[in-house]
Amino acid sequence: MATKLRAIKADITKLQVDVIVDAANSKLLGGGGVDGAIHSAAGPELLEACRALGGCAAGNAKLTKGFLLPAKHVVHAVGPVWQGGKQNEPELLATCYRRALELATLVDAKTIAFPCISTGVYGYPVNQAARIAVAQVRAYVSENGELEEVVFCCFSDKDLAVYEALL
Ligand code: AR6
């Protein structure tokens, strides 16, 4: 069965999916934005689990349970900080999506939701980031049939319109 890709506007912490992805920083000890929202909703056990992970490099991701979240697991993905686009940002963003999808497959996820990684505090232009996100997901699901649905969870109408145009 082909994997369904869709974009919605929602608070990712409310989604009933197998895996939600966090746009984390390399310390993995919480922060603002979607990271802060995920840690508040998941409860203090998430922070404890993150402490044991020993951080994560940009372009990579690590997995924990979802604790009090409706999602079973959280993939903590560390996107690149936008520095103008010539510091390997596209590659790092791409591997971040790829790694998140691989980790989701590892826990037999059927459904996964991504926020717009790196496009908040980290300043990555949404148009460019969304193109990478959609391309990576399409490439992954064309080779790996396990996922039933991939959700791009936007937090603004503007971001949603960008994704809808691509999908
Ligand atoms: N649900 C879905 N999307 C959200 C939510 C939510 N509840 N809250 C915010 N967003 P950002 P980054 C959107 O800044 O750019 C943190 O402090 C937001 O509107 O959260 O990767 C980390 O600890 C934007 O579209 O992540 C890092 O230090 C998107 O999520 C740093 O920020 C990503 O914005 C990571 O920066």
PDB file of C-alpha atoms and ligand atoms in Angstrom:
ATOM      1  CA  MET A   1       0.000   0.000   0.000  1.00  0.00           C
ATOM      2  CA  ALA A   2       1.337   3.440  -0.870  1.00  0.00           C
ATOM      3  CA  THR A   3       2.203   5.699   2.050  1.00  0.00           C
ATOM      4  CA  LYS A   4      -0.094   8.702   2.387  1.00  0.00           C
ATOM      5  CA  LEU A   5       1.582  12.101   2.802  1.00  0.00           C
ATOM      6  CA  ARG A   6      -0.477  14.953   4.160  1.00  0.00           C
ATOM      7  CA  ALA A   7      -0.074  18.405   5.679  1.00  0.00           C
ATOM      8  CA  ILE A   8      -2.213  19.714   8.519  1.00  0.00           C
ATOM      9  CA  LYS A   9      -2.213  22.680  10.871  1.00  0.00           C
ATOM     10  CA  ALA A  10      -2.104  21.390  14.437  1.00  0.00           C
ATOM     11  CA  ASP A  11      -0.317  21.203  17.755  1.00  0.00           C
ATOM     12  CA  ILE A  12       1.910  18.158  17.285  1.00  0.00           C
ATOM     13  CA  THR A  13       1.657  17.231  20.972  1.00  0.00           C
ATOM     14  CA  LYS A  14      -2.035  16.401  20.464  1.00  0.00           C
ATOM     15  CA  LEU A  15      -1.617  13.979  17.574  1.00  0.00           C
ATOM     16  CA  GLN A  16      -2.534  10.313  17.946  1.00  0.00           C
ATOM     17  CA  VAL A  17       0.271   8.897  15.857  1.00  0.00           C
ATOM     18  CA  ASP A  18       2.897   6.265  16.576  1.00  0.00           C
ATOM     19  CA  VAL A  19       5.808   8.713  16.425  1.00  0.00           C
ATOM     20  CA  ILE A  20       6.100  12.477  16.691  1.00  0.00           C
ATOM     21  CA  VAL A  21       9.335  14.189  15.782  1.00  0.00           C
ATOM     22  CA  ASP A  22      10.781  16.908  18.005  1.00  0.00           C
ATOM     23  CA  ALA A  23      12.873  19.751  16.589  1.00  0.00           C
ATOM     24  CA  ALA A  24      15.448  19.535  19.357  1.00  0.00           C
ATOM     25  CA  ASN A  25      18.875  21.041  20.008  1.00  0.00           C
ATOM     26  CA  SER A  26      22.039  18.991  20.345  1.00  0.00           C
ATOM     27  CA  LYS A  27      21.881  18.813  24.140  1.00  0.00           C
ATOM     28  CA  LEU A  28      18.455  17.128  23.974  1.00  0.00           C
ATOM     29  CA  LEU A  29      17.496  18.681  27.297  1.00  0.00           C
ATOM     30  CA  GLY A  30      14.486  20.676  26.165  1.00  0.00           C
ATOM     31  CA  GLY A  31      14.121  24.224  24.909  1.00  0.00           C
ATOM     32  CA  GLY A  32      11.501  26.535  23.443  1.00  0.00           C
ATOM     33  CA  GLY A  33       9.183  26.149  20.452  1.00  0.00           C
ATOM     34  CA  VAL A  34       7.935  22.693  19.596  1.00  0.00           C
ATOM     35  CA  ASP A  35      10.625  21.164  21.833  1.00  0.00           C
ATOM     36  CA  GLY A  36       9.264  22.994  24.886  1.00  0.00           C
ATOM     37  CA  ALA A  37       5.701  22.022  24.001  1.00  0.00           C
ATOM     38  CA  ILE A  38       6.647  18.342  23.636  1.00  0.00           C
ATOM     39  CA  HIS A  39       8.524  18.264  26.942  1.00  0.00           C
ATOM     40  CA  SER A  40       5.631  19.938  28.816  1.00  0.00           C
ATOM     41  CA  ALA A  41       3.083  17.565  27.354  1.00  0.00           C
ATOM     42  CA  ALA A  42       5.184  14.411  27.812  1.00  0.00           C
ATOM     43  CA  GLY A  43       6.063  15.158  31.437  1.00  0.00           C
ATOM     44  CA  PRO A  44       9.356  15.011  33.363  1.00  0.00           C
ATOM     45  CA  GLU A  45      10.099  11.397  32.454  1.00  0.00           C
ATOM     46  CA  LEU A  46      10.889  12.530  28.927  1.00  0.00           C
ATOM     47  CA  LEU A  47      13.663  14.793  30.182  1.00  0.00           C
ATOM     48  CA  GLU A  48      15.045  11.938  32.250  1.00  0.00           C
ATOM     49  CA  ALA A  49      15.078   9.657  29.229  1.00  0.00           C
ATOM     50  CA  CYS A  50      16.773  12.387  27.184  1.00  0.00           C
ATOM     51  CA  ARG A  51      19.514  12.860  29.767  1.00  0.00           C
ATOM     52  CA  ALA A  52      20.522   9.236  29.236  1.00  0.00           C
ATOM     53  CA  LEU A  53      20.982   9.811  25.489  1.00  0.00           C
ATOM     54  CA  GLY A  54      24.071  11.995  25.873  1.00  0.00           C
ATOM     55  CA  GLY A  55      23.103  14.596  23.282  1.00  0.00           C
ATOM     56  CA  CYS A  56      22.841  14.341  19.515  1.00  0.00           C
ATOM     57  CA  ALA A  57      24.708  15.967  16.636  1.00  0.00           C
ATOM     58  CA  ALA A  58      22.979  18.191  14.098  1.00  0.00           C
ATOM     59  CA  GLY A  59      21.712  16.075  11.209  1.00  0.00           C
ATOM     60  CA  ASN A  60      21.023  13.118  13.456  1.00  0.00           C
ATOM     61  CA  ALA A  61      18.160  11.934  15.684  1.00  0.00           C
ATOM     62  CA  LYS A  62      17.506   9.768  18.735  1.00  0.00           C
ATOM     63  CA  LEU A  63      14.471   7.923  20.024  1.00  0.00           C
ATOM     64  CA  THR A  64      12.557   7.857  23.306  1.00  0.00           C
ATOM     65  CA  LYS A  65       9.129   6.763  24.418  1.00  0.00           C
ATOM     66  CA  GLY A  66       6.273   9.268  24.378  1.00  0.00           C
ATOM     67  CA  PHE A  67       5.448   9.056  28.100  1.00  0.00           C
ATOM     68  CA  LEU A  68       2.305  11.195  28.697  1.00  0.00           C
ATOM     69  CA  LEU A  69       1.907  12.085  25.024  1.00  0.00           C
ATOM     70  CA  PRO A  70      -0.707  10.390  22.863  1.00  0.00           C
ATOM     71  CA  ALA A  71       2.204   9.403  20.571  1.00  0.00           C
ATOM     72  CA  LYS A  72       3.995   6.182  21.524  1.00  0.00           C
ATOM     73  CA  HIS A  73       7.462   7.445  20.676  1.00  0.00           C
ATOM     74  CA  VAL A  74       9.331  10.690  20.165  1.00  0.00           C
ATOM     75  CA  VAL A  75      12.167  11.061  17.694  1.00  0.00           C
ATOM     76  CA  HIS A  76      14.410  13.903  18.828  1.00  0.00           C
ATOM     77  CA  ALA A  77      15.832  15.301  15.611  1.00  0.00           C
ATOM     78  CA  VAL A  78      18.457  18.030  15.590  1.00  0.00           C
ATOM     79  CA  GLY A  79      18.211  20.244  12.547  1.00  0.00           C
ATOM     80  CA  PRO A  80      20.881  22.681  11.398  1.00  0.00           C
ATOM     81  CA  VAL A  81      20.960  26.346  12.366  1.00  0.00           C
ATOM     82  CA  TRP A  82      20.489  28.390   9.168  1.00  0.00           C
ATOM     83  CA  GLN A  83      23.692  30.276   8.369  1.00  0.00           C
ATOM     84  CA  GLY A  84      22.932  31.315   4.811  1.00  0.00           C
ATOM     85  CA  GLY A  85      22.842  27.868   3.217  1.00  0.00           C
ATOM     86  CA  LYS A  86      26.512  27.262   2.511  1.00  0.00           C
ATOM     87  CA  GLN A  87      27.375  25.466   5.754  1.00  0.00           C
ATOM     88  CA  ASN A  88      25.959  22.101   4.768  1.00  0.00           C
ATOM     89  CA  GLU A  89      22.482  23.026   6.032  1.00  0.00           C
ATOM     90  CA  PRO A  90      20.534  21.242   3.237  1.00  0.00           C
ATOM     91  CA  GLU A  91      22.428  17.974   3.775  1.00  0.00           C
ATOM     92  CA  LEU A  92      22.055  18.164   7.550  1.00  0.00           C
ATOM     93  CA  LEU A  93      18.338  18.836   7.293  1.00  0.00           C
ATOM     94  CA  ALA A  94      17.936  15.960   4.837  1.00  0.00           C
ATOM     95  CA  THR A  95      19.771  13.443   7.035  1.00  0.00           C
ATOM     96  CA  CYS A  96      17.731  14.560   9.999  1.00  0.00           C
ATOM     97  CA  TYR A  97      14.495  13.577   8.176  1.00  0.00           C
ATOM     98  CA  ARG A  98      16.033  10.368   6.902  1.00  0.00           C
ATOM     99  CA  ARG A  99      17.274   9.335  10.335  1.00  0.00           C
ATOM    100  CA  ALA A 100      13.899  10.107  11.924  1.00  0.00           C
ATOM    101  CA  LEU A 101      12.167   7.861   9.385  1.00  0.00           C
ATOM    102  CA  GLU A 102      14.663   5.056   9.996  1.00  0.00           C
ATOM    103  CA  LEU A 103      14.101   5.238  13.756  1.00  0.00           C
ATOM    104  CA  ALA A 104      10.332   5.194  13.256  1.00  0.00           C
ATOM    105  CA  THR A 105      10.675   2.056  11.132  1.00  0.00           C
ATOM    106  CA  LEU A 106      12.785   0.481  13.881  1.00  0.00           C
ATOM    107  CA  VAL A 107       9.846   0.694  16.310  1.00  0.00           C
ATOM    108  CA  ASP A 108       7.375  -0.528  13.659  1.00  0.00           C
ATOM    109  CA  ALA A 109       5.613   2.818  13.383  1.00  0.00           C
ATOM    110  CA  LYS A 110       2.768   3.066  10.884  1.00  0.00           C
ATOM    111  CA  THR A 111       2.214   6.787  11.391  1.00  0.00           C
ATOM    112  CA  ILE A 112       4.664   9.630  11.999  1.00  0.00           C
ATOM    113  CA  ALA A 113       4.272  13.403  12.290  1.00  0.00           C
ATOM    114  CA  PHE A 114       6.996  15.972  11.620  1.00  0.00           C
ATOM    115  CA  PRO A 115       7.075  19.621  12.639  1.00  0.00           C
ATOM    116  CA  CYS A 116       8.793  22.096  10.290  1.00  0.00           C
ATOM    117  CA  ILE A 117      12.270  21.287  11.634  1.00  0.00           C
ATOM    118  CA  SER A 118      14.770  24.195  11.805  1.00  0.00           C
ATOM    119  CA  THR A 119      12.289  26.785  10.494  1.00  0.00           C
ATOM    120  CA  GLY A 120      11.587  28.468  13.844  1.00  0.00           C
ATOM    121  CA  VAL A 121      14.385  29.606  16.139  1.00  0.00           C
ATOM    122  CA  TYR A 122      16.952  28.016  13.793  1.00  0.00           C
ATOM    123  CA  GLY A 123      15.877  30.321  10.954  1.00  0.00           C
ATOM    124  CA  TYR A 124      15.789  27.940   7.980  1.00  0.00           C
ATOM    125  CA  PRO A 125      13.631  29.443   5.177  1.00  0.00           C
ATOM    126  CA  VAL A 126      10.369  27.493   5.161  1.00  0.00           C
ATOM    127  CA  ASN A 127      10.117  27.081   1.383  1.00  0.00           C
ATOM    128  CA  GLN A 128      13.538  25.493   1.140  1.00  0.00           C
ATOM    129  CA  ALA A 129      13.126  23.381   4.262  1.00  0.00           C
ATOM    130  CA  ALA A 130       9.735  22.064   3.140  1.00  0.00           C
ATOM    131  CA  ARG A 131      11.125  21.049  -0.250  1.00  0.00           C
ATOM    132  CA  ILE A 132      13.833  19.007   1.492  1.00  0.00           C
ATOM    133  CA  ALA A 133      11.361  17.502   3.959  1.00  0.00           C
ATOM    134  CA  VAL A 134       8.951  16.347   1.254  1.00  0.00           C
ATOM    135  CA  ALA A 135      11.730  15.049  -1.017  1.00  0.00           C
ATOM    136  CA  GLN A 136      13.315  13.026   1.786  1.00  0.00           C
ATOM    137  CA  VAL A 137      10.007  11.523   2.868  1.00  0.00           C
ATOM    138  CA  ARG A 138       9.056  10.653  -0.716  1.00  0.00           C
ATOM    139  CA  ALA A 139      12.430   9.010  -1.324  1.00  0.00           C
ATOM    140  CA  TYR A 140      12.224   7.045   1.905  1.00  0.00           C
ATOM    141  CA  VAL A 141       8.685   5.739   1.461  1.00  0.00           C
ATOM    142  CA  SER A 142       9.382   4.729  -2.126  1.00  0.00           C
ATOM    143  CA  GLU A 143      12.015   2.299  -0.795  1.00  0.00           C
ATOM    144  CA  ASN A 144      10.392   1.350   2.537  1.00  0.00           C
ATOM    145  CA  GLY A 145       6.755   0.279   2.525  1.00  0.00           C
ATOM    146  CA  GLU A 146       6.078   0.059   6.265  1.00  0.00           C
ATOM    147  CA  LEU A 147       4.719   3.539   6.955  1.00  0.00           C
ATOM    148  CA  GLU A 148       1.031   4.095   6.257  1.00  0.00           C
ATOM    149  CA  GLU A 149       0.962   7.837   6.813  1.00  0.00           C
ATOM    150  CA  VAL A 150       3.420  10.699   7.149  1.00  0.00           C
ATOM    151  CA  VAL A 151       1.988  13.938   8.504  1.00  0.00           C
ATOM    152  CA  PHE A 152       3.654  17.323   8.064  1.00  0.00           C
ATOM    153  CA  CYS A 153       2.345  19.119  11.130  1.00  0.00           C
ATOM    154  CA  CYS A 154       2.435  22.858  10.465  1.00  0.00           C
ATOM    155  CA  PHE A 155       1.843  25.506  13.098  1.00  0.00           C
ATOM    156  CA  SER A 156       0.765  28.369  10.817  1.00  0.00           C
ATOM    157  CA  ASP A 157      -1.453  28.846   7.764  1.00  0.00           C
ATOM    158  CA  LYS A 158       1.562  30.126   5.857  1.00  0.00           C
ATOM    159  CA  ASP A 159       3.568  26.957   6.477  1.00  0.00           C
ATOM    160  CA  LEU A 160       0.555  24.813   5.679  1.00  0.00           C
ATOM    161  CA  ALA A 161       0.152  26.547   2.306  1.00  0.00           C
ATOM    162  CA  VAL A 162       3.813  25.872   1.492  1.00  0.00           C
ATOM    163  CA  TYR A 163       3.419  22.153   2.187  1.00  0.00           C
ATOM    164  CA  GLU A 164       0.072  21.890   0.412  1.00  0.00           C
ATOM    165  CA  ALA A 165       1.626  23.349  -2.720  1.00  0.00           C
ATOM    166  CA  LEU A 166       4.367  20.714  -2.613  1.00  0.00           C
ATOM    167  CA  LEU A 167       2.052  17.803  -1.944  1.00  0.00           C
TER     168      LEU A 167
HETATM  169  N1  AR6 B   1       3.246  21.844  17.244  1.00  0.00           N
HETATM  170  C1  AR6 B   1       3.728  21.903  15.977  1.00  0.00           C
HETATM  171  N2  AR6 B   1       4.631  22.810  15.569  1.00  0.00           N
HETATM  172  C2  AR6 B   1       5.070  23.709  16.469  1.00  0.00           C
HETATM  173  C3  AR6 B   1       4.630  23.721  17.822  1.00  0.00           C
HETATM  174  C4  AR6 B   1       3.668  22.733  18.194  1.00  0.00           C
HETATM  175  N3  AR6 B   1       3.193  22.659  19.433  1.00  0.00           N
HETATM  176  N4  AR6 B   1       5.262  24.748  18.464  1.00  0.00           N
HETATM  177  C5  AR6 B   1       6.058  25.360  17.560  1.00  0.00           C
HETATM  178  N5  AR6 B   1       5.937  24.742  16.355  1.00  0.00           N
HETATM  179  P1  AR6 B   1      11.243  25.624  16.575  1.00  0.00           P
HETATM  180  P2  AR6 B   1      13.815  24.901  15.316  1.00  0.00           P
HETATM  181  C6  AR6 B   1       6.598  25.025  15.078  1.00  0.00           C
HETATM  182  O1  AR6 B   1      11.744  26.981  16.890  1.00  0.00           O
HETATM  183  O2  AR6 B   1      13.739  26.035  14.385  1.00  0.00           O
HETATM  184  C7  AR6 B   1      14.100  24.993  20.497  1.00  0.00           C
HETATM  185  O3  AR6 B   1      14.360  25.877  21.538  1.00  0.00           O
HETATM  186  C8  AR6 B   1       7.181  26.405  14.865  1.00  0.00           C
HETATM  187  O4  AR6 B   1       6.144  27.322  14.537  1.00  0.00           O
HETATM  188  O5  AR6 B   1      10.469  24.901  17.619  1.00  0.00           O
HETATM  189  O6  AR6 B   1      14.229  23.558  14.796  1.00  0.00           O
HETATM  190  C9  AR6 B   1      15.005  23.765  20.522  1.00  0.00           C
HETATM  191  O7  AR6 B   1      15.354  23.391  21.833  1.00  0.00           O
HETATM  192  C10 AR6 B   1       8.100  26.134  13.679  1.00  0.00           C
HETATM  193  O8  AR6 B   1       7.355  26.084  12.479  1.00  0.00           O
HETATM  194  O9  AR6 B   1      12.459  24.611  16.142  1.00  0.00           O
HETATM  195  C11 AR6 B   1      16.196  24.239  19.726  1.00  0.00           C
HETATM  196  O10 AR6 B   1      17.095  24.970  20.536  1.00  0.00           O
HETATM  197  C12 AR6 B   1       8.608  24.723  13.960  1.00  0.00           C
HETATM  198  O11 AR6 B   1       7.742  24.201  14.975  1.00  0.00           O
HETATM  199  C13 AR6 B   1      15.595  25.161  18.685  1.00  0.00           C
HETATM  200  O12 AR6 B   1      14.383  25.633  19.254  1.00  0.00           O
HETATM  201  C14 AR6 B   1      10.041  24.648  14.428  1.00  0.00           C
HETATM  202  O13 AR6 B   1      10.366  25.749  15.260  1.00  0.00           O
HETATM  203  C15 AR6 B   1      15.272  24.410  17.420  1.00  0.00           C
HETATM  204  O14 AR6 B   1      14.833  25.337  16.459  1.00  0.00           O
END
